[in-house]
mmCIF file of C-alpha atoms in Angstrom:
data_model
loop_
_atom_site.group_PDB
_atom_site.id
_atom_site.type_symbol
_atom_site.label_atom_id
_atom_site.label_comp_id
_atom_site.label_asym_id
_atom_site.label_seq_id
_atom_site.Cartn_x
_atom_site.Cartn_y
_atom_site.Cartn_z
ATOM 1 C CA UNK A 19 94.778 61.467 135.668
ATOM 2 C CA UNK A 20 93.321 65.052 137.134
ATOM 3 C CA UNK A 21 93.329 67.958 134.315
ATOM 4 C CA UNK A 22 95.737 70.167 134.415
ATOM 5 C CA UNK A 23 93.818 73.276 134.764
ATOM 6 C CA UNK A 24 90.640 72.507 137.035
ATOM 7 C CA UNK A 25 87.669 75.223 136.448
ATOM 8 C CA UNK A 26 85.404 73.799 139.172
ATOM 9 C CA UNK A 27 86.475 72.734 142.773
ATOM 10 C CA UNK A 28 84.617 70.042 145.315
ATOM 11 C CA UNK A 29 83.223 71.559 148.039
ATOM 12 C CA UNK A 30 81.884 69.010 150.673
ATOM 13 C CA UNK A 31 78.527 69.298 152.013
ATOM 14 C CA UNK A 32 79.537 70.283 155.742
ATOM 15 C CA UNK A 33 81.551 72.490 154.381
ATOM 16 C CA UNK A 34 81.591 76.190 156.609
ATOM 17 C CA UNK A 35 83.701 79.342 154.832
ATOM 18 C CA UNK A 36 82.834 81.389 158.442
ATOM 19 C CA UNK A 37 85.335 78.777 160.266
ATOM 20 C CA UNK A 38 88.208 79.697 157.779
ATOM 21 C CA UNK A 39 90.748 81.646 159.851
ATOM 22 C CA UNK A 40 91.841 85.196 158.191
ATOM 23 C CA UNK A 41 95.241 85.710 157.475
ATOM 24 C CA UNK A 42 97.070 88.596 158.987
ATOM 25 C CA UNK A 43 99.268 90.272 157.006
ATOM 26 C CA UNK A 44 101.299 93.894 157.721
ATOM 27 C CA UNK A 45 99.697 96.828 156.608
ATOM 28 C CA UNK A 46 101.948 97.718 154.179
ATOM 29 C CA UNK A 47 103.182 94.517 153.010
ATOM 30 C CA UNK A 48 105.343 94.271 150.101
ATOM 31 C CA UNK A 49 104.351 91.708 147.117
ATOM 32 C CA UNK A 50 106.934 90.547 144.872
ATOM 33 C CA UNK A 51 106.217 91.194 140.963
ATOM 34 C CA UNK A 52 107.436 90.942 137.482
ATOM 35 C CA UNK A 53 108.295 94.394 135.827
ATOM 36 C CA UNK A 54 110.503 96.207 133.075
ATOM 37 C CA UNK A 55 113.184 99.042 134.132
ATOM 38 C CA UNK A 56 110.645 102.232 133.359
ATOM 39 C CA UNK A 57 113.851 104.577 131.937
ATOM 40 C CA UNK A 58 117.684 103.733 131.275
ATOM 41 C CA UNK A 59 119.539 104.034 134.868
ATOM 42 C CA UNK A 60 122.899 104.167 135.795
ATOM 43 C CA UNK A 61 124.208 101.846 138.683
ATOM 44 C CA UNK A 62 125.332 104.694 141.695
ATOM 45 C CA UNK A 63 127.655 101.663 143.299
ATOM 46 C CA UNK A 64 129.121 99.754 140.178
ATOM 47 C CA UNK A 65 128.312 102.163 137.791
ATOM 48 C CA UNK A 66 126.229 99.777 135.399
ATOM 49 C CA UNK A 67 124.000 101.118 133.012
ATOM 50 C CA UNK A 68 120.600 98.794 132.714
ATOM 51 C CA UNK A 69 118.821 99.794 129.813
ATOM 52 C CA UNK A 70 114.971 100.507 129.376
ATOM 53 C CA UNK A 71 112.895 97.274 129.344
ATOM 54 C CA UNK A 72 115.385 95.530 131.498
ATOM 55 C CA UNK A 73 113.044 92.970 133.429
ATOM 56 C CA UNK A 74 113.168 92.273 136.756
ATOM 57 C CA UNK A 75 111.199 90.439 139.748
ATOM 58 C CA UNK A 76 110.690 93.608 141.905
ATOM 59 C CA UNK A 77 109.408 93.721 145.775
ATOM 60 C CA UNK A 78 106.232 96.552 145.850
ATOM 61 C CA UNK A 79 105.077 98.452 148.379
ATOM 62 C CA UNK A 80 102.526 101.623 148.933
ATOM 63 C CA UNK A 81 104.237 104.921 149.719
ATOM 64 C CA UNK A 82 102.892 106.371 153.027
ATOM 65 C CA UNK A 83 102.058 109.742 153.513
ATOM 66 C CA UNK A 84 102.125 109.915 149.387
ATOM 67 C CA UNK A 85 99.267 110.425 146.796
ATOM 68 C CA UNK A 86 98.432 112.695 143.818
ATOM 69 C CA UNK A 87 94.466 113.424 144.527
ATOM 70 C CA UNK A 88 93.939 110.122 146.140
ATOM 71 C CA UNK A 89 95.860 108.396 143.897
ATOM 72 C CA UNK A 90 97.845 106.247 145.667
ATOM 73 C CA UNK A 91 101.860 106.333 144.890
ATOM 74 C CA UNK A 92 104.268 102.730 144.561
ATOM 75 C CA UNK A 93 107.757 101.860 145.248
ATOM 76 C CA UNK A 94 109.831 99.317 143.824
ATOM 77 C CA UNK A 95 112.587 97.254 144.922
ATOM 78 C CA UNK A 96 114.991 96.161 142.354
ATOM 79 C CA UNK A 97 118.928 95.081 142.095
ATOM 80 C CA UNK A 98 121.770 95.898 140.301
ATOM 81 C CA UNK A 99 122.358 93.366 137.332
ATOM 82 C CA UNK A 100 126.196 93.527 138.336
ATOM 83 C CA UNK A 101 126.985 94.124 141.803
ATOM 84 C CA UNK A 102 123.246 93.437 143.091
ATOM 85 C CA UNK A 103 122.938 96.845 144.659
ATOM 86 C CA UNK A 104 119.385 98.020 145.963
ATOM 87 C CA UNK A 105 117.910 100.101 143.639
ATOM 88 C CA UNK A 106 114.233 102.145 144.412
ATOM 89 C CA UNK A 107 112.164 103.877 141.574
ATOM 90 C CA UNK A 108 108.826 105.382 142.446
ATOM 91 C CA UNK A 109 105.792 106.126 140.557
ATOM 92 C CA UNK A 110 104.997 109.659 139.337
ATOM 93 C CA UNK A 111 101.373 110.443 138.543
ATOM 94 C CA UNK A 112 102.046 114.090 138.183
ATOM 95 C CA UNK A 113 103.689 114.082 135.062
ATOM 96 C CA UNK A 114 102.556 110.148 133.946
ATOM 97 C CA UNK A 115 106.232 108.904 134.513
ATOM 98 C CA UNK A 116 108.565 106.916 137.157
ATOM 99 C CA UNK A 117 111.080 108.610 138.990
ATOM 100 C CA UNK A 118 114.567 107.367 140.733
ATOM 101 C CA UNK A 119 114.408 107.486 144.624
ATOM 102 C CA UNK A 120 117.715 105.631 145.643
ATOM 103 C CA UNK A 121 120.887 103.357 144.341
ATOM 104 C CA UNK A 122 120.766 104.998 140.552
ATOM 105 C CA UNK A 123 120.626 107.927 138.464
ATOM 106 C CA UNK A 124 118.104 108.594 135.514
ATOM 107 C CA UNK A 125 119.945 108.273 132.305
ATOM 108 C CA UNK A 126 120.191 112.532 130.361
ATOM 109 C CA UNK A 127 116.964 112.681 128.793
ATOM 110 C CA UNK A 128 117.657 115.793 126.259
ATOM 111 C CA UNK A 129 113.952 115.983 125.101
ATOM 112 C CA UNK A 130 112.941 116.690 128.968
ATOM 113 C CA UNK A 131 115.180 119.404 129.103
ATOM 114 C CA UNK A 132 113.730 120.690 126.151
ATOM 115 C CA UNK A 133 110.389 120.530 127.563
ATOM 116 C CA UNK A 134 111.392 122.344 131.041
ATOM 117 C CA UNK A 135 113.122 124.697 128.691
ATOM 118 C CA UNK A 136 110.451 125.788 126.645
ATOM 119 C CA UNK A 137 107.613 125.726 129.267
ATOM 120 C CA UNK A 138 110.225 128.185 131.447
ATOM 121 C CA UNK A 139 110.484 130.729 128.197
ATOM 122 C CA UNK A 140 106.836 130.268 127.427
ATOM 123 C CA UNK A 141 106.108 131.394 131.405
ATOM 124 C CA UNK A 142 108.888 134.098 131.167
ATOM 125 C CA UNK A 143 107.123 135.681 128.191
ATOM 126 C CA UNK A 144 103.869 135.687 129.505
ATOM 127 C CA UNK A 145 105.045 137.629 133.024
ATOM 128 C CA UNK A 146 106.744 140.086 130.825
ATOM 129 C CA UNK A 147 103.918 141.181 128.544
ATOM 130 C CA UNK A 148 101.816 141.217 131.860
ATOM 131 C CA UNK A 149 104.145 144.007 132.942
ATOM 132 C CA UNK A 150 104.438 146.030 129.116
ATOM 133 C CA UNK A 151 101.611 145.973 127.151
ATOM 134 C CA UNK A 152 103.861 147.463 124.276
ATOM 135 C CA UNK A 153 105.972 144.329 124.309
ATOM 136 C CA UNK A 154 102.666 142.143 124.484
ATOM 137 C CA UNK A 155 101.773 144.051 120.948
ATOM 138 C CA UNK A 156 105.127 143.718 119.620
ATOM 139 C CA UNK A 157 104.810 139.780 120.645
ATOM 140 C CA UNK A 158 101.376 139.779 118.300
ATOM 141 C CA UNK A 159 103.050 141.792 115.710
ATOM 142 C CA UNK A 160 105.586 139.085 115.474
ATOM 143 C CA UNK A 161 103.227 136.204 115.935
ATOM 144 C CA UNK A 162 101.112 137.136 113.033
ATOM 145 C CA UNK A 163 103.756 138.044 110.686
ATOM 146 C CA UNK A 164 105.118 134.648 111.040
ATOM 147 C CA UNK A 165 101.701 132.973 110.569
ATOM 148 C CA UNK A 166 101.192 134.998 107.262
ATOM 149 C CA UNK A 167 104.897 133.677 106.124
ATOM 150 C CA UNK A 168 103.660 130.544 107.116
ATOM 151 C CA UNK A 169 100.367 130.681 105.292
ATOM 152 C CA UNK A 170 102.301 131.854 101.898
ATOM 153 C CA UNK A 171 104.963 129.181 101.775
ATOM 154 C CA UNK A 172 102.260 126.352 102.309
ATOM 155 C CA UNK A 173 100.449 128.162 99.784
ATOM 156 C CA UNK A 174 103.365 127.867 97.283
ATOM 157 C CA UNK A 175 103.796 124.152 98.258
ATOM 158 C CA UNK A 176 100.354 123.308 97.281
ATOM 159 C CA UNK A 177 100.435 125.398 93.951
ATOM 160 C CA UNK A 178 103.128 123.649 92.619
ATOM 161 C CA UNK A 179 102.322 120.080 93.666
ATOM 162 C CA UNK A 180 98.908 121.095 91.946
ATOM 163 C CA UNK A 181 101.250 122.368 88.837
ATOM 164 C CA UNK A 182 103.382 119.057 88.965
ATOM 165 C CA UNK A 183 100.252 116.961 89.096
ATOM 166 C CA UNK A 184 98.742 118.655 85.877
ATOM 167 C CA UNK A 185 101.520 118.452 84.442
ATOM 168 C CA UNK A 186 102.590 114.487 84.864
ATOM 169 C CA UNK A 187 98.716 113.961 83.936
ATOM 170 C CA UNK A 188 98.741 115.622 80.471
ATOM 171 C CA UNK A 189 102.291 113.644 79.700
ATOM 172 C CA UNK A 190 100.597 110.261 80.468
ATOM 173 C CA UNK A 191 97.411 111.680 78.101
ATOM 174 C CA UNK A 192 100.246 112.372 75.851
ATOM 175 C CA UNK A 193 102.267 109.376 76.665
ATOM 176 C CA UNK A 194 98.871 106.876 76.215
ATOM 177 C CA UNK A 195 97.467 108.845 72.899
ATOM 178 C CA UNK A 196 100.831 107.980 71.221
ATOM 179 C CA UNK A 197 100.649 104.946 71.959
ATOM 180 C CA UNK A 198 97.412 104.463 70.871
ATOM 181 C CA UNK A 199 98.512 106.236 67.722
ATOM 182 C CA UNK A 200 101.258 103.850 67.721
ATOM 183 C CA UNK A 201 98.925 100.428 67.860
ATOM 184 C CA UNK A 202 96.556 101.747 65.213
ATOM 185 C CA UNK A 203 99.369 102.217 63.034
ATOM 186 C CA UNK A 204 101.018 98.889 63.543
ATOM 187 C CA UNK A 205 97.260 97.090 63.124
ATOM 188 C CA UNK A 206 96.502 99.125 59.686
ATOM 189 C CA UNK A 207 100.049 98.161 57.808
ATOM 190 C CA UNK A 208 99.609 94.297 59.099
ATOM 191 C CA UNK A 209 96.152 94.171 57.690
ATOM 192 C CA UNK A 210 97.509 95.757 54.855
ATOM 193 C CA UNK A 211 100.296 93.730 54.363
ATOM 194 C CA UNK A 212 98.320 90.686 55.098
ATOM 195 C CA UNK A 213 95.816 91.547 52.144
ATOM 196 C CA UNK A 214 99.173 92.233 49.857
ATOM 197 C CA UNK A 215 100.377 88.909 50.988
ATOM 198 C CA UNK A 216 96.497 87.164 49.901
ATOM 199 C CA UNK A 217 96.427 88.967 46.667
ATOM 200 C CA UNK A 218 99.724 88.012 45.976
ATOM 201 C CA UNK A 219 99.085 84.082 46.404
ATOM 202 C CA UNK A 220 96.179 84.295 44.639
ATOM 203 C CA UNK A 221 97.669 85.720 41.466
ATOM 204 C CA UNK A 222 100.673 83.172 41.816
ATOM 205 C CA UNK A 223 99.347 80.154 42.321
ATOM 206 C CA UNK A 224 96.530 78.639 40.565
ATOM 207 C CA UNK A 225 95.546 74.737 40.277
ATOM 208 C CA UNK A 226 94.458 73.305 36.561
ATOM 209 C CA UNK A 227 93.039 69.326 35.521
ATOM 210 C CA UNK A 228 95.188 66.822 33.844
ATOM 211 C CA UNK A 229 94.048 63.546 32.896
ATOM 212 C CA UNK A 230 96.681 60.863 33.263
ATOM 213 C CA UNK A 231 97.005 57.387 31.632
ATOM 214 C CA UNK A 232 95.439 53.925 33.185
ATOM 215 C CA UNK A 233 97.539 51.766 35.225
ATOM 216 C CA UNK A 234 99.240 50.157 32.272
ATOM 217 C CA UNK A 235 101.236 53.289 31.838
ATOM 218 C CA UNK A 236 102.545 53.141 35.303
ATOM 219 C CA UNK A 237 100.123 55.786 36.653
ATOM 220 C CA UNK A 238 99.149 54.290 39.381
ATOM 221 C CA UNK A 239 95.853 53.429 38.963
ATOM 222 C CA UNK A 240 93.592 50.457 38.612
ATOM 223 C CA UNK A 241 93.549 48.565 35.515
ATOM 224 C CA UNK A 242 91.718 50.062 32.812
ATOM 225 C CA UNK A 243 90.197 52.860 34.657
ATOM 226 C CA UNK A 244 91.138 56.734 34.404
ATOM 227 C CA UNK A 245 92.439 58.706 37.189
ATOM 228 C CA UNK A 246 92.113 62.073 37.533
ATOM 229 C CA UNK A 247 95.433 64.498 38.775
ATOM 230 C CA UNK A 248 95.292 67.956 40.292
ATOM 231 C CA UNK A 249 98.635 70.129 38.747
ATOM 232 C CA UNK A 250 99.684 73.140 40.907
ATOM 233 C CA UNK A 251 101.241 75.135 38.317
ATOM 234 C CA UNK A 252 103.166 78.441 39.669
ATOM 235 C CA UNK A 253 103.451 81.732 37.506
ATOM 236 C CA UNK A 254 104.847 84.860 37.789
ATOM 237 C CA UNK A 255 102.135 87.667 38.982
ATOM 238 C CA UNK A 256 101.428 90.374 36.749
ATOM 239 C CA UNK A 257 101.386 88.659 33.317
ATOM 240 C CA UNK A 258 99.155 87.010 31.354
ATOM 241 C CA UNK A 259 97.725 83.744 32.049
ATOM 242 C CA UNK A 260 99.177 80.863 29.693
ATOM 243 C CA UNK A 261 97.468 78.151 27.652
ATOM 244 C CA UNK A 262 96.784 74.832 29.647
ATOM 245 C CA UNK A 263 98.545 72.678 27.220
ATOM 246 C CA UNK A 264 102.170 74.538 27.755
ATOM 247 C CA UNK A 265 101.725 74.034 31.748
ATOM 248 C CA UNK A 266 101.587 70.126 31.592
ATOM 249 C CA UNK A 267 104.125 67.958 31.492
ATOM 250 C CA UNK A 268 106.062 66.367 28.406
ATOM 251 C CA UNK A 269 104.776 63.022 29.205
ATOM 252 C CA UNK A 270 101.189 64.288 29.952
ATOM 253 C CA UNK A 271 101.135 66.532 26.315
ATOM 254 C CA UNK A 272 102.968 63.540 24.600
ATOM 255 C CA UNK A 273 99.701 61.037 25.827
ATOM 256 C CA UNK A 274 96.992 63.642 24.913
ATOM 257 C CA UNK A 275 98.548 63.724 21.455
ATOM 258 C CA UNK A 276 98.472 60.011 21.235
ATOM 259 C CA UNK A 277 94.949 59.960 22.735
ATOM 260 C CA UNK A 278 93.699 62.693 19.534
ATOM 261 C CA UNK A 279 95.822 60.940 16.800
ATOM 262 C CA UNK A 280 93.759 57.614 17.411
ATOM 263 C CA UNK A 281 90.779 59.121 18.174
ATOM 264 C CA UNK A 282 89.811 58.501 21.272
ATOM 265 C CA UNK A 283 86.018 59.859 22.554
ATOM 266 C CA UNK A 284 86.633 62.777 24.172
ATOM 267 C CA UNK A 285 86.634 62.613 28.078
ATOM 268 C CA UNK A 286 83.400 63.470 29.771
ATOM 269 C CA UNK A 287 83.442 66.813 31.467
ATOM 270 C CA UNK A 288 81.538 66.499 34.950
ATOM 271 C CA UNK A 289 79.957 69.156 37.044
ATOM 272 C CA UNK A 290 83.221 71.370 38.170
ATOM 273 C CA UNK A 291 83.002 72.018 42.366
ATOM 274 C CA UNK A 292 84.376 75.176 43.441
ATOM 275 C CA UNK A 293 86.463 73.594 46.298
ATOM 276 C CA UNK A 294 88.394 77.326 47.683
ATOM 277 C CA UNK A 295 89.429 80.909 46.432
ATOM 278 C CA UNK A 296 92.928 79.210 45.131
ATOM 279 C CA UNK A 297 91.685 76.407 42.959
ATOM 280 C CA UNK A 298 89.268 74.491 40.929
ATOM 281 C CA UNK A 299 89.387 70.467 41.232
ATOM 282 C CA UNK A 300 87.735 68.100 38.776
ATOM 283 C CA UNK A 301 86.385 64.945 39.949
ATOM 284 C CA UNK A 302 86.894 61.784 38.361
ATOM 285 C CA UNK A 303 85.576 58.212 38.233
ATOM 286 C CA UNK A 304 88.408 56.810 39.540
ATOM 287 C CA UNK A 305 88.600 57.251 43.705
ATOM 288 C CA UNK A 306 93.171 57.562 42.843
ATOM 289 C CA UNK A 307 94.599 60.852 42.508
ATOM 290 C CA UNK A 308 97.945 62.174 41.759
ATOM 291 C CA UNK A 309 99.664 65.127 42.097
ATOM 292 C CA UNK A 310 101.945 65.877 39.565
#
């Protein structure tokens, strides 16, 4: 299968390009091409309007006799969309635009009016100070008045955008201080109320040794050994600390009593380890604890 778009062509060896007839063509032949209505027209025959941008395939041809400093001047050949009337527009290098020849009108174009408008007054005005030079100095008078009134209104504009600018800049200083202000404030009562909170804690709760009985007692322990039992006894902060014996338990005061009255050795008192800031635990032999 051949490509589809071929780059290179096959020329044969005894291949000549002199024996190639020319083709004669018309001297002004027309070309058919693809363009885009230049300005909104009006139909003459039907009266159809055909908007700018309207595309067409046009017939093109050189005007003779035409140019703009050797610039050479078109005409194209289009139809109505509706009745397919022969339209003609023609180029205008002049003023950089198209113009309608035949079969439509140009659409009112107020801004070209305008233009013609102001380019008459502005040609009117000159002529006449040409001919009073008192009217040319009034003209001045005016012109420069009107530049000054000019000059101090865009002054004012740009003295009170500078004003407004100032002025949103020291609310947002104002606006971002407080808040600052605001965050610092916040940070120094939750620290504070954080350290309350620690203090207070510390003062209620407090951790003190009891020894419980072996496992014969229903302690939980293995027979014949101690066990040793961390109590977490809770006070009220603020007064004074109370004796170890009222904390325990009645069953735990009831055995030390027992323990005393038959004279029991006294339990051995190991090395205490400071375990935290809340607490002090007391190691046993036994590996059971409880927590009563």
């Amino acid at each position: 299968m051949s490509e589809r778009k071929v780059l290179n062509k096959y020329f044969p060896p005894d291949f000549d390009p002199s024996l190639i007839p020319r083709r004669r063509q018309p001297k002004n032949s027309q070309q058919v091409v693809r363009l885009m209505a230049p300005f909104s027209m009006r139909c003459n025959t039907c009266g159809e309007y055909i908007y700018k941008g309207k595309k067409f395939n046009a017939r093109k041809e050189t005007v003779e006799g035409e140019d703009y400093y050797d610039i050479k001047i078109f005409r194209f050949y289009i139809k109505c969309t509706l009745c397919s009337a022969e339209i003609t527009f023609k180029t205008d290098p002049k003023n950089t635009d198209y113009a309608a020849e035949h079969g439509a009108s140009r659409n009112f174009e107020p801004w070209r009016d305008e233009k013609s408008v102001e380019e008459e007054d502005r040609l009117a005005k000159l002529e006449e100070e040409e001919n009073n030079p008192m009217k040319a100095l009034e003209n001045r008078t005016v012109d420069s008045k009107r530049e000054m009134d000019i000059l101090d209104a865009l002054q004012d504009i740009r003295a009170r955008n500078a004003r407004n600018e100032r002025v949103g800049q020291s609310v947002d200083l104002l606006d971002r201080l407080g808040m600052e202000e605001i965050e610092t404030e916040e940070d120094r009562e939750r620290k504070l109320a954080e350290e309350e909170d620690e203090k207070l804690v510390r003062e209620v709760f407090a951790k003190v040794p009891a020894a419980e009985a072996s496992s014969s007692n229903g302690a939980g322990s293995s027979g014949g050994a101690s066990s040793e039992a961390v109590v977490t006894v809770k006070r009220k902060a603020g007064t004074q600390e109370p004796d170890l014996q009222s904390l325990l338990p009645d069953s735990a005061r009831a055995l030390l009593s027992a323990k005393s009255s038959i004279g029991a050795p006294p339990l051995k008192r190991k090395k205490l380890e400071g375990k935290n800031a809340l607490g002090i635990k007391l190691k046993g032999k036994a590996k059971a604890k409880a927590v009563v």
